[in-house]
Amino acid sequence: QVVESGGGSVQAGKSLRLSCKYSGLRFDDYAMGWIRQAPGQPREGVACVDYSGETVYYADSVQGRFTISRDNAKNMLYLQMNDLRPEDTANYYCEGYPGTPEAWPVVVVVPEFVLSGQGTQVTVSS
């Protein structure tokens, strides 16, 4: 189970920090990541981090602006989003999987990859 929070409506250039509380044995040792989806758009794997925190993936669209982190002791995943842009507007989901962060952008667009949370909406106005 995952519960995302921290979304909101902000102006371009501002920051938000998303949080995800995950629970359940299936997340043990899993890579965890963030996915976003805007209406009428395909899913995008925004960022992913492995269990150790040493290997991370960022989509080109967020590289240098977003930072993913995790606290395994608390079963928490975070996404610090700086310099937000209108094109970042989407519903943001967190999820985990037993693979490597490098494969995240491919994995999340597979129809069988189920998003178990409700997501948190981020809206950025210009």
Short mmCIF file of N, CA, C and O in Angstrom, two decimals:
data_model
loop_
_atom_site.label_atom_id
_atom_site.label_comp_id
_atom_site.label_asym_id
_atom_site.label_seq_id
_atom_site.Cartn_x
_atom_site.Cartn_y
_atom_site.Cartn_z
N GLN A 1 0.84 -1.19 0.00
CA GLN A 1 0.00 0.00 0.00
C GLN A 1 0.88 1.25 0.00
O GLN A 1 1.93 1.28 0.63
N VAL A 2 0.45 2.24 -0.76
CA VAL A 2 1.17 3.51 -0.78
C VAL A 2 0.18 4.65 -0.59
O VAL A 2 -0.96 4.58 -1.05
N VAL A 3 0.63 5.70 0.10
CA VAL A 3 -0.17 6.89 0.29
C VAL A 3 0.70 8.10 -0.02
O VAL A 3 1.68 8.37 0.68
N GLU A 4 0.32 8.81 -1.09
CA GLU A 4 1.08 9.98 -1.51
C GLU A 4 0.47 11.25 -0.91
O GLU A 4 -0.76 11.32 -0.72
N SER A 5 1.32 12.25 -0.66
CA SER A 5 0.83 13.52 -0.13
C SER A 5 1.81 14.62 -0.50
O SER A 5 2.91 14.34 -0.99
N GLY A 6 1.38 15.86 -0.27
CA GLY A 6 2.27 16.99 -0.48
C GLY A 6 2.00 17.81 -1.72
O GLY A 6 2.65 18.84 -1.94
N GLY A 7 1.07 17.37 -2.55
CA GLY A 7 0.77 18.13 -3.74
C GLY A 7 0.06 19.44 -3.42
O GLY A 7 -0.29 19.70 -2.28
N GLY A 8 -0.14 20.25 -4.46
CA GLY A 8 -0.82 21.52 -4.27
C GLY A 8 -0.76 22.35 -5.52
O GLY A 8 -0.31 21.88 -6.57
N SER A 9 -1.25 23.57 -5.41
CA SER A 9 -1.23 24.51 -6.52
C SER A 9 -0.23 25.61 -6.22
O SER A 9 -0.34 26.28 -5.17
N VAL A 10 0.72 25.81 -7.11
CA VAL A 10 1.77 26.80 -6.90
C VAL A 10 2.02 27.55 -8.20
O VAL A 10 1.64 27.09 -9.28
N GLN A 11 2.72 28.66 -8.08
CA GLN A 11 3.12 29.40 -9.26
C GLN A 11 4.45 28.86 -9.79
O GLN A 11 5.24 28.26 -9.04
N ALA A 12 4.70 29.10 -11.04
CA ALA A 12 5.95 28.67 -11.65
C ALA A 12 7.13 29.26 -10.88
O ALA A 12 7.08 30.40 -10.42
N GLY A 13 8.15 28.42 -10.74
CA GLY A 13 9.35 28.84 -10.02
C GLY A 13 9.36 28.46 -8.56
O GLY A 13 10.41 28.50 -7.91
N LYS A 14 8.20 28.07 -8.03
CA LYS A 14 8.11 27.68 -6.63
C LYS A 14 8.49 26.22 -6.44
O LYS A 14 8.81 25.51 -7.40
N SER A 15 8.44 25.78 -5.17
CA SER A 15 8.85 24.42 -4.83
C SER A 15 7.74 23.68 -4.10
O SER A 15 6.89 24.29 -3.46
N LEU A 16 7.76 22.37 -4.20
CA LEU A 16 6.90 21.48 -3.43
C LEU A 16 7.72 20.25 -3.05
O LEU A 16 8.66 19.88 -3.75
N ARG A 17 7.32 19.63 -1.94
CA ARG A 17 7.94 18.37 -1.53
C ARG A 17 6.86 17.33 -1.38
O ARG A 17 5.97 17.46 -0.54
N LEU A 18 6.95 16.31 -2.20
CA LEU A 18 6.00 15.21 -2.13
C LEU A 18 6.52 14.13 -1.19
O LEU A 18 7.73 13.91 -1.09
N SER A 19 5.59 13.48 -0.51
CA SER A 19 5.93 12.38 0.38
C SER A 19 5.10 11.15 0.03
O SER A 19 3.98 11.27 -0.47
N CYS A 20 5.66 10.00 0.29
CA CYS A 20 4.95 8.74 0.05
C CYS A 20 5.25 7.80 1.21
O CYS A 20 6.41 7.51 1.50
N LYS A 21 4.19 7.34 1.86
CA LYS A 21 4.33 6.33 2.90
C LYS A 21 3.97 4.99 2.29
O LYS A 21 2.88 4.83 1.74
N TYR A 22 4.91 4.06 2.33
CA TYR A 22 4.63 2.75 1.75
C TYR A 22 4.71 1.67 2.82
O TYR A 22 5.45 1.79 3.79
N SER A 23 3.96 0.62 2.63
CA SER A 23 3.94 -0.47 3.59
C SER A 23 3.66 -1.77 2.87
O SER A 23 3.11 -1.78 1.77
N GLY A 24 4.07 -2.85 3.49
CA GLY A 24 3.87 -4.15 2.87
C GLY A 24 5.19 -4.80 2.52
O GLY A 24 6.13 -4.13 2.11
N LEU A 25 5.24 -6.10 2.66
CA LEU A 25 6.48 -6.83 2.44
C LEU A 25 6.99 -6.71 1.02
O LEU A 25 8.17 -6.83 0.76
N ARG A 26 6.09 -6.45 0.07
CA ARG A 26 6.55 -6.44 -1.31
C ARG A 26 7.48 -5.28 -1.60
O ARG A 26 8.13 -5.25 -2.63
N PHE A 27 7.59 -4.31 -0.70
CA PHE A 27 8.48 -3.19 -0.92
C PHE A 27 9.85 -3.41 -0.31
O PHE A 27 10.73 -2.57 -0.48
N ASP A 28 10.03 -4.52 0.45
CA ASP A 28 11.33 -4.80 1.02
C ASP A 28 12.38 -4.93 -0.08
O ASP A 28 12.21 -5.71 -1.01
N ASP A 29 13.42 -4.15 0.01
CA ASP A 29 14.53 -4.18 -0.94
C ASP A 29 14.16 -3.66 -2.33
O ASP A 29 14.95 -3.77 -3.25
N TYR A 30 12.97 -3.11 -2.48
CA TYR A 30 12.55 -2.64 -3.78
C TYR A 30 13.13 -1.26 -4.10
O TYR A 30 13.31 -0.43 -3.22
N ALA A 31 13.36 -1.02 -5.39
CA ALA A 31 13.54 0.34 -5.86
C ALA A 31 12.19 1.05 -5.74
O ALA A 31 11.13 0.43 -5.91
N MET A 32 12.22 2.33 -5.41
CA MET A 32 10.99 3.12 -5.30
C MET A 32 11.10 4.33 -6.20
O MET A 32 12.19 4.90 -6.35
N GLY A 33 9.99 4.71 -6.77
CA GLY A 33 10.06 5.84 -7.68
C GLY A 33 8.76 6.60 -7.78
O GLY A 33 7.74 6.22 -7.21
N TRP A 34 8.82 7.68 -8.52
CA TRP A 34 7.67 8.56 -8.76
C TRP A 34 7.29 8.51 -10.23
O TRP A 34 8.15 8.51 -11.12
N ILE A 35 6.00 8.50 -10.44
CA ILE A 35 5.43 8.51 -11.78
C ILE A 35 4.43 9.67 -11.83
O ILE A 35 3.76 9.93 -10.83
N ARG A 36 4.33 10.33 -12.95
CA ARG A 36 3.32 11.35 -13.09
C ARG A 36 2.50 11.11 -14.35
O ARG A 36 2.98 10.51 -15.31
N GLN A 37 1.27 11.56 -14.28
CA GLN A 37 0.40 11.43 -15.43
C GLN A 37 -0.54 12.62 -15.48
O GLN A 37 -1.26 12.89 -14.52
N ALA A 38 -0.51 13.31 -16.61
CA ALA A 38 -1.43 14.41 -16.86
C ALA A 38 -2.58 13.89 -17.71
O ALA A 38 -2.43 12.90 -18.43
N PRO A 39 -3.74 14.53 -17.65
CA PRO A 39 -4.89 14.07 -18.44
C PRO A 39 -4.55 13.96 -19.92
O PRO A 39 -3.98 14.88 -20.51
N GLY A 40 -4.87 12.81 -20.49
CA GLY A 40 -4.63 12.60 -21.90
C GLY A 40 -3.19 12.32 -22.28
O GLY A 40 -2.87 12.19 -23.46
N GLN A 41 -2.34 12.23 -21.28
CA GLN A 41 -0.91 12.00 -21.53
C GLN A 41 -0.49 10.63 -21.00
O GLN A 41 -1.10 10.11 -20.06
N PRO A 42 0.55 10.04 -21.57
CA PRO A 42 1.04 8.77 -21.03
C PRO A 42 1.75 8.98 -19.70
O PRO A 42 2.14 10.10 -19.36
N ARG A 43 1.89 7.93 -18.97
CA ARG A 43 2.66 7.98 -17.73
C ARG A 43 4.10 8.35 -18.03
O ARG A 43 4.66 7.97 -19.06
N GLU A 44 4.73 9.03 -17.08
CA GLU A 44 6.15 9.34 -17.19
C GLU A 44 6.84 8.95 -15.89
O GLU A 44 6.42 9.38 -14.81
N GLY A 45 7.86 8.15 -16.00
CA GLY A 45 8.66 7.80 -14.83
C GLY A 45 9.58 8.96 -14.51
O GLY A 45 10.56 9.17 -15.19
N VAL A 46 9.25 9.70 -13.48
CA VAL A 46 9.96 10.95 -13.18
C VAL A 46 11.30 10.69 -12.52
O VAL A 46 12.31 11.27 -12.90
N ALA A 47 11.31 9.82 -11.52
CA ALA A 47 12.54 9.57 -10.78
C ALA A 47 12.41 8.24 -10.06
O ALA A 47 11.31 7.81 -9.72
N CYS A 48 13.56 7.62 -9.80
CA CYS A 48 13.58 6.33 -9.12
C CYS A 48 14.89 6.20 -8.34
O CYS A 48 15.93 6.69 -8.79
N VAL A 49 14.81 5.51 -7.21
CA VAL A 49 16.00 5.30 -6.39
C VAL A 49 16.03 3.86 -5.91
O VAL A 49 14.99 3.30 -5.57
N ASP A 50 17.20 3.26 -5.89
CA ASP A 50 17.29 1.88 -5.42
C ASP A 50 17.24 1.84 -3.90
O ASP A 50 17.20 2.88 -3.24
N TYR A 51 17.21 0.63 -3.33
CA TYR A 51 17.01 0.49 -1.89
C TYR A 51 18.14 1.16 -1.11
O TYR A 51 17.92 1.77 -0.07
N SER A 52 19.37 1.09 -1.62
CA SER A 52 20.52 1.67 -0.91
C SER A 52 20.56 3.19 -1.03
O SER A 52 21.27 3.84 -0.26
N GLY A 53 19.85 3.72 -2.00
CA GLY A 53 19.91 5.16 -2.24
C GLY A 53 21.08 5.59 -3.09
O GLY A 53 21.25 6.78 -3.38
N GLU A 54 21.88 4.63 -3.55
CA GLU A 54 23.10 4.97 -4.28
C GLU A 54 22.85 5.17 -5.77
O GLU A 54 23.59 5.89 -6.44
N THR A 55 21.86 4.51 -6.30
CA THR A 55 21.58 4.60 -7.73
C THR A 55 20.25 5.30 -7.93
O THR A 55 19.24 4.89 -7.35
N VAL A 56 20.27 6.33 -8.72
CA VAL A 56 19.04 7.10 -8.98
C VAL A 56 18.87 7.30 -10.47
O VAL A 56 19.84 7.27 -11.24
N TYR A 57 17.64 7.52 -10.86
CA TYR A 57 17.29 7.85 -12.24
C TYR A 57 16.41 9.10 -12.21
O TYR A 57 15.51 9.20 -11.36
N TYR A 58 16.65 10.00 -13.14
CA TYR A 58 15.78 11.16 -13.34
C TYR A 58 15.44 11.28 -14.81
O TYR A 58 16.31 11.12 -15.67
N ALA A 59 14.20 11.59 -15.10
CA ALA A 59 13.83 11.92 -16.47
C ALA A 59 14.53 13.22 -16.86
O ALA A 59 14.77 14.10 -16.01
N ASP A 60 14.83 13.34 -18.14
CA ASP A 60 15.49 14.55 -18.62
C ASP A 60 14.68 15.80 -18.29
O ASP A 60 15.24 16.87 -18.03
N SER A 61 13.38 15.65 -18.27
CA SER A 61 12.50 16.80 -18.05
C SER A 61 12.59 17.38 -16.64
O SER A 61 12.17 18.51 -16.42
N VAL A 62 13.15 16.61 -15.70
CA VAL A 62 13.23 17.09 -14.31
C VAL A 62 14.65 17.12 -13.78
O VAL A 62 14.88 17.58 -12.66
N GLN A 63 15.59 16.62 -14.57
CA GLN A 63 16.99 16.56 -14.14
C GLN A 63 17.46 17.96 -13.70
O GLN A 63 17.25 18.95 -14.40
N GLY A 64 18.08 18.01 -12.53
CA GLY A 64 18.58 19.28 -12.02
C GLY A 64 17.57 20.10 -11.22
O GLY A 64 17.94 21.06 -10.55
N ARG A 65 16.29 19.72 -11.29
CA ARG A 65 15.25 20.46 -10.56
C ARG A 65 14.61 19.60 -9.46
O ARG A 65 14.19 20.14 -8.44
N PHE A 66 14.51 18.31 -9.68
CA PHE A 66 13.87 17.40 -8.73
C PHE A 66 14.94 16.54 -8.06
O PHE A 66 15.94 16.17 -8.68
N THR A 67 14.68 16.20 -6.79
CA THR A 67 15.57 15.31 -6.05
C THR A 67 14.74 14.25 -5.34
O THR A 67 13.83 14.58 -4.58
N ILE A 68 15.06 12.99 -5.59
CA ILE A 68 14.36 11.89 -4.94
C ILE A 68 15.20 11.40 -3.76
O ILE A 68 16.43 11.39 -3.82
N SER A 69 14.52 11.00 -2.70
CA SER A 69 15.21 10.44 -1.54
C SER A 69 14.28 9.49 -0.83
O SER A 69 13.06 9.50 -1.05
N ARG A 70 14.84 8.66 0.02
CA ARG A 70 14.04 7.70 0.76
C ARG A 70 14.59 7.52 2.16
O ARG A 70 15.80 7.70 2.39
N ASP A 71 13.72 7.15 3.08
CA ASP A 71 14.09 6.81 4.45
C ASP A 71 13.56 5.41 4.70
O ASP A 71 12.36 5.23 4.98
N ASN A 72 14.40 4.42 4.57
CA ASN A 72 13.96 3.03 4.68
C ASN A 72 13.45 2.70 6.08
O ASN A 72 12.56 1.86 6.24
N ALA A 73 14.02 3.32 7.10
CA ALA A 73 13.59 3.05 8.47
C ALA A 73 12.14 3.48 8.69
O ALA A 73 11.43 2.90 9.51
N LYS A 74 11.72 4.51 7.96
CA LYS A 74 10.35 5.03 8.11
C LYS A 74 9.44 4.61 6.97
O LYS A 74 8.27 5.00 6.94
N ASN A 75 9.97 3.86 6.02
CA ASN A 75 9.19 3.48 4.83
C ASN A 75 8.62 4.72 4.14
O ASN A 75 7.44 4.77 3.81
N MET A 76 9.48 5.69 3.92
CA MET A 76 9.06 6.93 3.29
C MET A 76 9.89 7.20 2.05
O MET A 76 11.09 6.93 2.00
N LEU A 77 9.23 7.77 1.04
CA LEU A 77 9.86 8.21 -0.19
C LEU A 77 9.50 9.67 -0.38
O LEU A 77 8.35 10.07 -0.09
N TYR A 78 10.45 10.46 -0.87
CA TYR A 78 10.24 11.89 -1.03
C TYR A 78 10.62 12.33 -2.44
O TYR A 78 11.43 11.69 -3.11
N LEU A 79 10.03 13.44 -2.85
CA LEU A 79 10.42 14.08 -4.10
C LEU A 79 10.42 15.59 -3.85
O LEU A 79 9.36 16.19 -3.69
N GLN A 80 11.61 16.15 -3.80
CA GLN A 80 11.75 17.60 -3.69
C GLN A 80 11.72 18.18 -5.10
O GLN A 80 12.55 17.83 -5.94
N MET A 81 10.76 19.07 -5.33
CA MET A 81 10.57 19.63 -6.66
C MET A 81 10.81 21.14 -6.58
O MET A 81 10.05 21.86 -5.92
N ASN A 82 11.85 21.58 -7.25
CA ASN A 82 12.20 23.00 -7.27
C ASN A 82 11.98 23.56 -8.67
O ASN A 82 11.94 22.83 -9.65
N ASP A 83 11.87 24.88 -8.74
CA ASP A 83 11.73 25.56 -10.02
C ASP A 83 10.62 24.91 -10.86
O ASP A 83 10.82 24.55 -12.03
N LEU A 84 9.48 24.76 -10.25
CA LEU A 84 8.37 24.10 -10.93
C LEU A 84 7.90 24.88 -12.15
O LEU A 84 7.95 26.12 -12.18
N ARG A 85 7.46 24.13 -13.15
CA ARG A 85 7.00 24.71 -14.42
C ARG A 85 5.59 24.24 -14.70
O ARG A 85 5.17 23.19 -14.20
N PRO A 86 4.85 24.97 -15.52
CA PRO A 86 3.48 24.54 -15.85
C PRO A 86 3.43 23.12 -16.41
O PRO A 86 2.47 22.39 -16.16
N GLU A 87 4.45 22.72 -17.14
CA GLU A 87 4.46 21.37 -17.71
C GLU A 87 4.67 20.27 -16.66
O GLU A 87 4.57 19.08 -16.97
N ASP A 88 4.96 20.65 -15.43
CA ASP A 88 5.04 19.67 -14.34
C ASP A 88 3.67 19.33 -13.77
O ASP A 88 3.55 18.44 -12.93
N THR A 89 2.65 20.03 -14.22
CA THR A 89 1.30 19.78 -13.74
C THR A 89 0.86 18.36 -14.08
O THR A 89 0.89 17.95 -15.24
N ALA A 90 0.49 17.59 -13.06
CA ALA A 90 0.10 16.19 -13.24
C ALA A 90 -0.30 15.62 -11.88
O ALA A 90 -0.10 16.25 -10.84
N ASN A 91 -0.84 14.43 -11.93
CA ASN A 91 -1.04 13.66 -10.70
C ASN A 91 0.22 12.81 -10.50
O ASN A 91 0.67 12.14 -11.44
N TYR A 92 0.77 12.86 -9.31
CA TYR A 92 2.03 12.17 -9.03
C TYR A 92 1.76 10.95 -8.14
O TYR A 92 1.09 11.05 -7.11
N TYR A 93 2.31 9.83 -8.56
CA TYR A 93 2.15 8.56 -7.86
C TYR A 93 3.52 8.04 -7.44
O TYR A 93 4.52 8.28 -8.12
N CYS A 94 3.56 7.28 -6.36
CA CYS A 94 4.78 6.55 -6.03
C CYS A 94 4.49 5.06 -6.12
O CYS A 94 3.34 4.61 -5.98
N GLU A 95 5.51 4.33 -6.41
CA GLU A 95 5.38 2.88 -6.55
C GLU A 95 6.75 2.26 -6.42
O GLU A 95 7.77 2.96 -6.53
N GLY A 96 6.75 0.96 -6.20
CA GLY A 96 8.01 0.26 -6.10
C GLY A 96 8.05 -0.93 -7.02
O GLY A 96 7.00 -1.41 -7.47
N TYR A 97 9.26 -1.40 -7.31
CA TYR A 97 9.37 -2.60 -8.11
C TYR A 97 10.74 -3.21 -7.89
O TYR A 97 11.70 -2.53 -7.52
N PRO A 98 10.86 -4.52 -8.14
CA PRO A 98 12.10 -5.24 -7.83
C PRO A 98 13.11 -5.17 -8.98
O PRO A 98 13.64 -6.19 -9.41
N GLY A 99 13.38 -4.00 -9.47
CA GLY A 99 14.32 -3.85 -10.57
C GLY A 99 15.27 -2.71 -10.32
O GLY A 99 15.42 -2.24 -9.19
N THR A 100 15.90 -2.24 -11.37
CA THR A 100 16.88 -1.17 -11.24
C THR A 100 16.29 0.17 -11.67
O THR A 100 15.39 0.22 -12.51
N PRO A 101 16.77 1.25 -11.08
CA PRO A 101 16.25 2.57 -11.46
C PRO A 101 16.39 2.87 -12.95
O PRO A 101 15.56 3.58 -13.52
N GLU A 102 17.43 2.35 -13.57
CA GLU A 102 17.65 2.65 -14.98
C GLU A 102 16.50 2.19 -15.86
O GLU A 102 16.25 2.77 -16.92
N ALA A 103 15.81 1.15 -15.45
CA ALA A 103 14.70 0.61 -16.25
C ALA A 103 13.38 1.30 -15.95
O ALA A 103 12.36 1.01 -16.59
N TRP A 104 13.35 2.20 -14.99
CA TRP A 104 12.10 2.83 -14.53
C TRP A 104 11.27 3.43 -15.66
O TRP A 104 10.06 3.20 -15.72
N PRO A 105 11.87 4.21 -16.57
CA PRO A 105 11.03 4.85 -17.60
C PRO A 105 10.34 3.85 -18.52
O PRO A 105 9.29 4.16 -19.09
N VAL A 106 10.90 2.69 -18.67
CA VAL A 106 10.30 1.66 -19.52
C VAL A 106 9.24 0.87 -18.75
O VAL A 106 8.16 0.58 -19.28
N VAL A 107 9.54 0.57 -17.51
CA VAL A 107 8.65 -0.27 -16.70
C VAL A 107 7.32 0.42 -16.46
O VAL A 107 6.25 -0.21 -16.56
N VAL A 108 7.33 1.70 -16.16
CA VAL A 108 6.10 2.36 -15.70
C VAL A 108 5.06 2.52 -16.80
O VAL A 108 3.89 2.75 -16.50
N VAL A 109 5.46 2.41 -18.06
CA VAL A 109 4.48 2.57 -19.14
C VAL A 109 3.87 1.25 -19.57
O VAL A 109 2.98 1.22 -20.43
N VAL A 110 4.32 0.16 -18.98
CA VAL A 110 3.73 -1.14 -19.29
C VAL A 110 2.34 -1.21 -18.64
O VAL A 110 2.20 -0.92 -17.45
N PRO A 111 1.30 -1.58 -19.37
CA PRO A 111 -0.06 -1.61 -18.80
C PRO A 111 -0.19 -2.46 -17.55
O PRO A 111 -1.00 -2.14 -16.67
N GLU A 112 0.62 -3.52 -17.45
CA GLU A 112 0.53 -4.41 -16.30
C GLU A 112 1.14 -3.81 -15.04
O GLU A 112 0.98 -4.36 -13.95
N PHE A 113 1.81 -2.67 -15.17
CA PHE A 113 2.40 -2.01 -14.01
C PHE A 113 1.30 -1.22 -13.33
O PHE A 113 0.87 -0.18 -13.82
N VAL A 114 0.85 -1.72 -12.21
CA VAL A 114 -0.32 -1.15 -11.53
C VAL A 114 0.10 -0.07 -10.54
O VAL A 114 1.04 -0.27 -9.76
N LEU A 115 -0.61 1.04 -10.57
CA LEU A 115 -0.42 2.10 -9.58
C LEU A 115 -1.40 1.86 -8.45
O LEU A 115 -2.60 1.91 -8.65
N SER A 116 -0.87 1.60 -7.27
CA SER A 116 -1.74 1.20 -6.16
C SER A 116 -2.24 2.37 -5.33
O SER A 116 -3.18 2.19 -4.53
N GLY A 117 -1.65 3.55 -5.47
CA GLY A 117 -2.08 4.70 -4.69
C GLY A 117 -3.02 5.61 -5.45
O GLY A 117 -3.29 5.41 -6.63
N GLN A 118 -3.53 6.61 -4.76
CA GLN A 118 -4.45 7.58 -5.37
C GLN A 118 -3.71 8.73 -6.02
O GLN A 118 -4.28 9.46 -6.84
N GLY A 119 -2.44 8.89 -5.67
CA GLY A 119 -1.66 9.99 -6.21
C GLY A 119 -1.92 11.29 -5.47
O GLY A 119 -2.81 11.40 -4.62
N THR A 120 -1.11 12.29 -5.81
CA THR A 120 -1.28 13.63 -5.26
C THR A 120 -1.13 14.62 -6.41
O THR A 120 -0.20 14.52 -7.20
N GLN A 121 -2.07 15.54 -6.50
CA GLN A 121 -2.13 16.44 -7.65
C GLN A 121 -1.18 17.62 -7.45
O GLN A 121 -1.19 18.27 -6.39
N VAL A 122 -0.43 17.90 -8.49
CA VAL A 122 0.44 19.08 -8.54
C VAL A 122 -0.02 19.96 -9.70
O VAL A 122 -0.12 19.47 -10.83
N THR A 123 -0.32 21.19 -9.39
CA THR A 123 -0.75 22.14 -10.41
C THR A 123 0.14 23.37 -10.35
O THR A 123 0.28 24.00 -9.30
N VAL A 124 0.76 23.68 -11.49
CA VAL A 124 1.68 24.81 -11.57
C VAL A 124 1.14 25.83 -12.56
O VAL A 124 0.92 25.49 -13.72
N SER A 125 0.94 27.03 -12.11
CA SER A 125 0.41 28.08 -12.97
C SER A 125 1.55 29.02 -13.38
O SER A 125 2.50 29.23 -12.64
N SER A 126 1.37 29.58 -14.56
CA SER A 126 2.42 30.48 -15.08
C SER A 126 2.22 31.90 -14.60
O SER A 126 1.21 32.25 -14.03
#
